[in-house]
């Protein structure tokens, strides 16, 4: 039997190893569970090793499976890099996850999408909704999605290590509640006023674990209580019904849609922030990505998207991302300036004069 390993078999193995569940692994790959099981058996026969210990209640990696997992991941990354290098991604639409199933006048995703479509009329961006960055990140790594928006610091380290983060905007946080709620009559809401009112942080939604993590940190640092986890609503109408039923303030951001029977109150004292970023694979080369990054930078300059308000609250993990980004930018600016000076010196030597030429541009951040 040939010992060549088909990438399909390795993708099936990685999906199963990361979920430890054949059903969820098959869902991730959009294939039938029987097909995934068949591929795992084929891989085990090719390797002459059992990769999983299966019982009626659990799936666990064997020692051989644990040894294979990091190597399979590396091989799949190389496989995808080869395909990326040989295929012109610029000739296909860019698949963008909006990270929200609703629209609003000042939601970051809507603003970016409108700006890019006006500035890049010949390009094509196809908007998608995957429920949250936690769900979209898996699609990004598996090459079924190109770009998403959301809170990068809340992703598991395994996913963050395979993706690139471009900070875009500080979004002030707020709470939604029925207009009959005891807190609803205020213009803004001090965080301390939520004492005694458990806050819904969407803990019941596995697609938005990065958001639940943000909410848990906010509530924990201010001595507040999280509401029990509920199955999440989808869409404006269902959200209104959900809030009317549970009557708990739900954590959100400002700039969202107006929902009949619901009020949205900005949180203050301090103003909590959510750091929204563009997230993509490091090997992605597409004019749509360039257009999105340019739009984020332009809107950021015009409207101060990355200017942090005095006295605001931001988790330490998100603050660390900004520090890392500044450090990378500083190194690359220095490298770009040195490269430009070297080019000018070389040109000056050829022309018989020094310092002639225009200043060089630093390479774009990933």
Coordinates of C-alpha atoms in Angstrom, one line a residue:
X1 CA 0.0 0.0 0.0
X2 CA 1.2 3.5 -0.8
X3 CA 2.4 5.5 2.2
X4 CA 1.6 8.8 0.6
X5 CA -0.6 10.9 2.8
X6 CA -3.5 12.8 1.2
X7 CA -4.1 16.3 2.7
X8 CA -7.8 15.4 3.0
X9 CA -6.9 12.6 5.5
X10 CA -4.7 14.9 7.5
X11 CA -7.4 17.6 7.6
X12 CA -9.9 15.1 8.9
X13 CA -7.4 13.9 11.5
X14 CA -6.7 17.5 12.7
X15 CA -10.4 18.5 12.8
X16 CA -11.2 15.4 14.9
X17 CA -8.1 15.8 17.2
X18 CA -9.0 19.5 17.9
X19 CA -12.7 18.8 18.6
X20 CA -12.3 15.3 20.1
X21 CA -15.6 14.5 18.5
X22 CA -16.3 12.9 15.1
X23 CA -19.6 14.7 14.7
X24 CA -18.2 18.1 15.4
X25 CA -15.1 17.4 13.3
X26 CA -17.3 16.4 10.4
X27 CA -19.3 19.6 10.8
X28 CA -16.2 21.7 10.7
X29 CA -15.2 20.1 7.4
X30 CA -18.8 20.1 6.0
X31 CA -18.7 16.3 5.3
X32 CA -20.7 13.4 6.6
X33 CA -19.5 11.8 9.8
X34 CA -19.3 8.4 8.1
X35 CA -16.9 9.9 5.5
X36 CA -14.7 11.4 8.3
X37 CA -14.6 8.0 10.1
X38 CA -13.7 6.3 6.9
X39 CA -10.8 8.8 6.3
X40 CA -9.5 8.3 9.8
X41 CA -9.4 4.5 9.3
X42 CA -7.6 5.0 6.0
X43 CA -5.0 7.2 7.7
X44 CA -4.5 4.7 10.5
X45 CA -4.0 1.9 8.0
X46 CA -1.5 4.0 6.0
X47 CA 0.5 4.8 9.2
X48 CA 0.1 1.4 10.8
X49 CA -1.0 3.1 14.1
X50 CA -4.1 3.8 16.1
X51 CA -4.6 7.5 16.4
X52 CA -7.7 7.7 18.6
X53 CA -9.1 5.8 21.5
X54 CA -12.9 5.6 21.0
X55 CA -15.6 4.7 23.5
X56 CA -19.3 5.3 23.3
X57 CA -18.9 8.4 25.4
X58 CA -15.5 9.9 24.5
X59 CA -12.8 10.3 21.9
X60 CA -9.1 10.7 23.0
X61 CA -5.8 10.9 21.2
X62 CA -3.4 8.0 21.5
X63 CA 0.3 8.6 22.0
X64 CA 0.7 8.2 18.2
X65 CA -2.1 10.7 17.6
X66 CA -0.5 13.2 19.9
X67 CA 2.8 12.9 18.1
X68 CA 1.1 13.3 14.7
X69 CA -1.0 16.3 15.5
X70 CA 1.7 19.1 15.4
X71 CA 3.4 17.6 12.4
X72 CA 0.0 17.3 10.5
X73 CA -0.7 20.9 11.3
X74 CA 2.7 22.0 9.9
X75 CA 2.3 19.9 6.8
X76 CA -1.2 21.4 6.1
X77 CA 0.2 24.9 6.5
X78 CA 2.9 24.2 4.0
X79 CA 0.4 22.6 1.6
X80 CA -1.8 25.7 1.8
X81 CA 1.2 28.0 1.3
X82 CA 2.1 26.2 -1.9
X83 CA -1.4 26.6 -3.2
X84 CA -1.5 30.2 -2.2
X85 CA 1.8 30.9 -4.0
X86 CA 0.5 29.4 -7.3
X87 CA -3.1 30.7 -7.3
X88 CA -4.0 34.3 -8.0
X89 CA -6.4 35.0 -5.1
X90 CA -7.0 38.5 -6.5
X91 CA -9.3 37.1 -9.2
X92 CA -11.9 35.8 -6.8
X93 CA -14.2 37.6 -4.3
X94 CA -13.0 38.3 -0.8
X95 CA -15.1 36.5 1.8
X96 CA -15.6 38.8 4.8
X97 CA -17.3 37.8 8.1
X98 CA -19.1 40.7 9.6
X99 CA -19.2 39.2 13.1
X100 CA -22.9 40.4 13.5
X101 CA -26.2 39.4 12.1
X102 CA -27.6 42.9 12.5
X103 CA -26.6 46.3 11.0
X104 CA -26.2 49.7 12.6
X105 CA -25.3 53.2 11.6
X106 CA -22.0 53.1 13.4
X107 CA -21.1 49.4 13.6
X108 CA -17.4 49.0 12.5
X109 CA -18.1 46.2 10.0
X110 CA -20.8 48.1 8.3
X111 CA -18.7 51.3 8.1
X112 CA -15.7 49.4 6.6
X113 CA -17.8 47.5 4.1
X114 CA -19.5 50.7 2.8
X115 CA -16.2 52.5 2.6
X116 CA -14.4 49.8 0.7
X117 CA -17.3 49.2 -1.8
X118 CA -17.3 52.9 -2.6
X119 CA -13.5 53.2 -2.9
X120 CA -13.0 49.9 -4.7
X121 CA -16.0 49.7 -7.1
X122 CA -14.4 47.1 -9.4
X123 CA -13.7 44.7 -6.5
X124 CA -16.1 42.2 -4.9
X125 CA -16.5 41.6 -1.2
X126 CA -19.0 38.9 -0.2
X127 CA -20.2 39.4 3.4
X128 CA -20.9 36.4 5.6
X129 CA -22.0 35.9 9.2
X130 CA -20.4 33.1 11.2
X131 CA -21.8 34.0 14.6
X132 CA -18.7 35.5 16.2
X133 CA -14.9 35.6 15.9
X134 CA -14.5 32.3 17.8
X135 CA -16.5 30.5 15.0
X136 CA -15.0 32.5 12.2
X137 CA -11.4 31.9 13.3
X138 CA -11.8 28.2 12.6
X139 CA -13.1 29.0 9.1
X140 CA -10.2 31.3 8.5
X141 CA -7.6 28.7 9.5
X142 CA -9.4 26.1 7.3
X143 CA -9.4 28.5 4.3
X144 CA -13.1 28.7 4.1
X145 CA -13.1 32.4 5.0
X146 CA -10.7 35.3 4.3
X147 CA -11.2 38.0 6.8
X148 CA -13.2 38.5 10.0
X149 CA -13.7 41.2 12.6
X150 CA -13.8 40.9 16.3
X151 CA -11.9 40.7 19.6
X152 CA -8.6 38.8 18.8
X153 CA -7.4 38.6 22.4
X154 CA -10.3 36.3 23.4
X155 CA -9.3 33.6 21.0
X156 CA -7.4 30.5 22.2
X157 CA -3.6 30.7 21.7
X158 CA -3.7 27.9 19.2
X159 CA -5.9 30.0 16.8
X160 CA -4.1 33.3 17.5
X161 CA -0.8 31.7 16.5
X162 CA -2.1 30.9 13.0
X163 CA -3.7 34.3 12.3
X164 CA -2.8 38.0 11.9
X165 CA -4.5 40.8 13.9
X166 CA -4.8 44.4 12.7
X167 CA -6.2 46.6 15.4
X168 CA -9.0 48.8 14.0
X169 CA -11.2 50.5 16.6
X170 CA -12.1 50.9 20.2
X171 CA -15.8 50.3 20.5
X172 CA -17.5 51.6 23.7
X173 CA -19.5 49.0 25.4
X174 CA -23.2 49.3 26.4
X175 CA -26.1 47.2 27.7
X176 CA -29.4 46.5 26.0
X177 CA -32.6 45.9 28.0
X178 CA -36.4 46.1 27.7
X179 CA -37.6 49.7 27.9
X180 CA -39.6 48.7 31.0
X181 CA -36.5 47.6 33.0
X182 CA -35.8 49.6 36.2
X183 CA -32.5 50.9 34.8
X184 CA -33.9 51.9 31.4
X185 CA -34.8 55.5 32.1
X186 CA -31.2 56.8 32.3
X187 CA -29.3 58.5 29.5
X188 CA -26.1 56.6 30.3
X189 CA -25.4 53.9 32.9
X190 CA -22.6 53.9 35.4
X191 CA -21.2 50.4 35.7
X192 CA -21.8 50.3 39.4
X193 CA -25.5 50.7 38.8
X194 CA -25.5 47.1 37.4
X195 CA -25.0 45.8 41.0
X196 CA -27.9 43.5 41.7
X197 CA -28.7 43.1 38.1
X198 CA -27.0 40.0 36.5
X199 CA -25.7 40.8 33.1
X200 CA -26.1 38.6 30.0
X201 CA -22.6 38.2 28.5
X202 CA -23.8 35.6 25.8
X203 CA -22.1 32.8 27.7
X204 CA -24.5 30.3 26.1
X205 CA -23.1 31.0 22.6
X206 CA -20.1 28.9 21.6
X207 CA -19.5 31.0 18.5
X208 CA -18.8 34.1 20.6
X209 CA -16.6 32.9 23.4
X210 CA -14.2 35.8 22.8
X211 CA -17.1 38.2 23.8
X212 CA -18.1 36.1 26.8
X213 CA -14.5 36.3 28.0
X214 CA -14.5 40.1 27.7
X215 CA -17.8 40.3 29.6
X216 CA -16.5 38.0 32.3
X217 CA -13.4 40.1 32.8
X218 CA -15.4 43.3 32.9
X219 CA -17.9 42.0 35.5
X220 CA -15.2 40.3 37.5
X221 CA -13.1 43.4 37.9
X222 CA -16.1 45.5 38.9
X223 CA -17.7 43.0 41.3
X224 CA -20.7 42.3 39.2
X225 CA -22.6 39.1 38.5
X226 CA -23.1 37.3 35.1
X227 CA -26.6 36.1 34.2
X228 CA -27.1 32.3 33.6
X229 CA -26.2 31.1 30.1
X230 CA -29.1 31.0 27.6
X231 CA -29.4 29.9 24.0
X232 CA -28.6 33.0 22.0
X233 CA -31.1 34.8 19.8
X234 CA -30.4 35.6 16.1
X235 CA -31.7 38.8 14.5
X236 CA -33.4 41.9 15.7
X237 CA -36.9 40.4 16.2
X238 CA -35.6 37.4 18.1
X239 CA -33.4 39.7 20.2
X240 CA -36.3 41.8 21.3
X241 CA -38.3 38.7 22.3
X242 CA -35.3 37.3 24.1
X243 CA -34.8 40.4 26.2
X244 CA -38.5 40.7 27.0
X245 CA -38.4 37.1 28.2
X246 CA -35.3 37.1 30.3
X247 CA -35.3 40.8 31.4
X248 CA -31.6 40.9 31.9
X249 CA -29.3 43.6 30.7
X250 CA -27.3 42.2 27.7
X251 CA -23.8 43.3 27.1
X252 CA -23.3 44.9 23.6
X253 CA -21.5 47.9 22.0
X254 CA -22.8 51.3 21.0
X255 CA -23.8 52.1 17.4
X256 CA -26.1 49.1 16.9
X257 CA -29.6 49.1 15.5
X258 CA -32.7 50.6 17.1
X259 CA -34.9 47.7 18.4
X260 CA -38.5 48.4 19.2
X261 CA -39.2 48.0 22.9
X262 CA -35.5 48.0 23.7
X263 CA -33.1 50.7 25.0
X264 CA -29.3 50.7 24.7
X265 CA -27.4 52.5 27.4
X266 CA -23.7 53.4 27.1
X267 CA -21.7 52.3 30.1
X268 CA -19.6 54.9 31.9
X269 CA -17.4 55.4 35.0
X270 CA -15.3 53.9 33.5
X271 CA -16.1 53.5 29.8
X272 CA -15.4 49.9 29.0
X273 CA -13.9 49.3 25.5
X274 CA -13.9 46.4 23.1
X275 CA -10.8 46.3 20.8
X276 CA -12.1 45.3 17.3
X277 CA -9.6 44.1 14.8
X278 CA -9.3 42.7 11.3
X279 CA -8.2 39.0 11.5
X280 CA -6.8 37.0 8.5
X281 CA -4.3 34.3 7.6
X282 CA -0.7 35.5 7.3
X283 CA -0.5 34.1 3.8
X284 CA -3.5 35.9 2.4
X285 CA -2.7 38.2 -0.6
X286 CA -5.8 39.9 -2.0
X287 CA -6.6 43.5 -3.1
X288 CA -9.7 43.3 -1.0
X289 CA -7.6 42.8 2.2
X290 CA -5.4 45.8 1.2
X291 CA -8.6 47.9 0.6
X292 CA -10.0 46.9 4.1
X293 CA -6.8 47.8 5.8
X294 CA -6.5 51.1 4.0
X295 CA -10.2 51.9 4.9
X296 CA -9.5 51.1 8.5
X297 CA -6.5 53.3 8.6
X298 CA -8.3 56.2 6.8
X299 CA -11.4 56.1 9.0
X300 CA -9.2 55.6 12.1
X301 CA -7.3 58.8 11.2
X302 CA -10.4 60.8 10.5
X303 CA -12.4 59.7 13.5
X304 CA -9.8 58.6 16.1
X305 CA -10.8 55.0 16.1
X306 CA -7.7 54.0 18.0
X307 CA -7.6 56.9 20.3
X308 CA -8.3 55.6 23.8
X309 CA -10.5 57.8 26.0
X310 CA -9.0 58.9 29.2
X311 CA -10.0 56.8 32.2
X312 CA -11.5 54.0 30.0
X313 CA -11.3 50.3 30.8
X314 CA -9.6 47.7 28.6
X315 CA -8.4 44.2 29.5
X316 CA -4.7 43.7 30.0
X317 CA -4.7 41.1 27.2
X318 CA -6.0 43.6 24.7
X319 CA -3.7 46.3 25.9
X320 CA -0.8 43.9 25.4
X321 CA -1.8 43.4 21.7
X322 CA -1.6 47.1 21.1
X323 CA 1.9 47.2 22.7
X324 CA 3.0 44.3 20.5
X325 CA 1.6 46.0 17.4
X326 CA 3.5 49.2 18.2
X327 CA 6.7 47.3 18.7
X328 CA 6.3 45.5 15.4
X329 CA 5.5 48.8 13.6
X330 CA 8.5 50.5 15.1
X331 CA 10.8 47.7 14.0
X332 CA 9.4 47.7 10.5
X333 CA 9.4 51.5 10.2
X334 CA 13.1 51.4 11.1
X335 CA 13.8 48.7 8.6
X336 CA 11.9 50.5 5.9
X337 CA 13.7 53.8 6.6
X338 CA 17.1 52.0 6.5
X339 CA 16.1 50.3 3.3
X340 CA 15.0 53.6 1.7
X341 CA 18.3 55.2 2.7
X342 CA 20.3 52.4 1.3
X343 CA 18.4 52.7 -2.0
X344 CA 18.9 56.4 -2.1
X345 CA 22.6 56.0 -1.4
X346 CA 22.9 53.5 -4.2
X347 CA 21.0 55.7 -6.6
X348 CA 23.1 58.7 -5.5
X349 CA 26.3 56.7 -6.2
X350 CA 25.0 55.8 -9.7
X351 CA 24.0 59.4 -10.4
X352 CA 27.2 60.8 -8.9
X353 CA 25.3 62.7 -6.2
X354 CA 24.1 62.0 -2.6
X355 CA 20.6 61.8 -1.1
X356 CA 18.7 62.1 -4.4
X357 CA 15.3 60.4 -4.6
X358 CA 12.0 60.3 -2.7
X359 CA 11.7 58.9 0.8
X360 CA 10.9 55.2 1.0
X361 CA 7.7 53.8 2.4
X362 CA 7.9 51.3 5.2
X363 CA 6.4 47.9 4.3
X364 CA 2.8 47.4 5.3
X365 CA 2.1 45.6 8.6
X366 CA 0.6 42.1 8.2

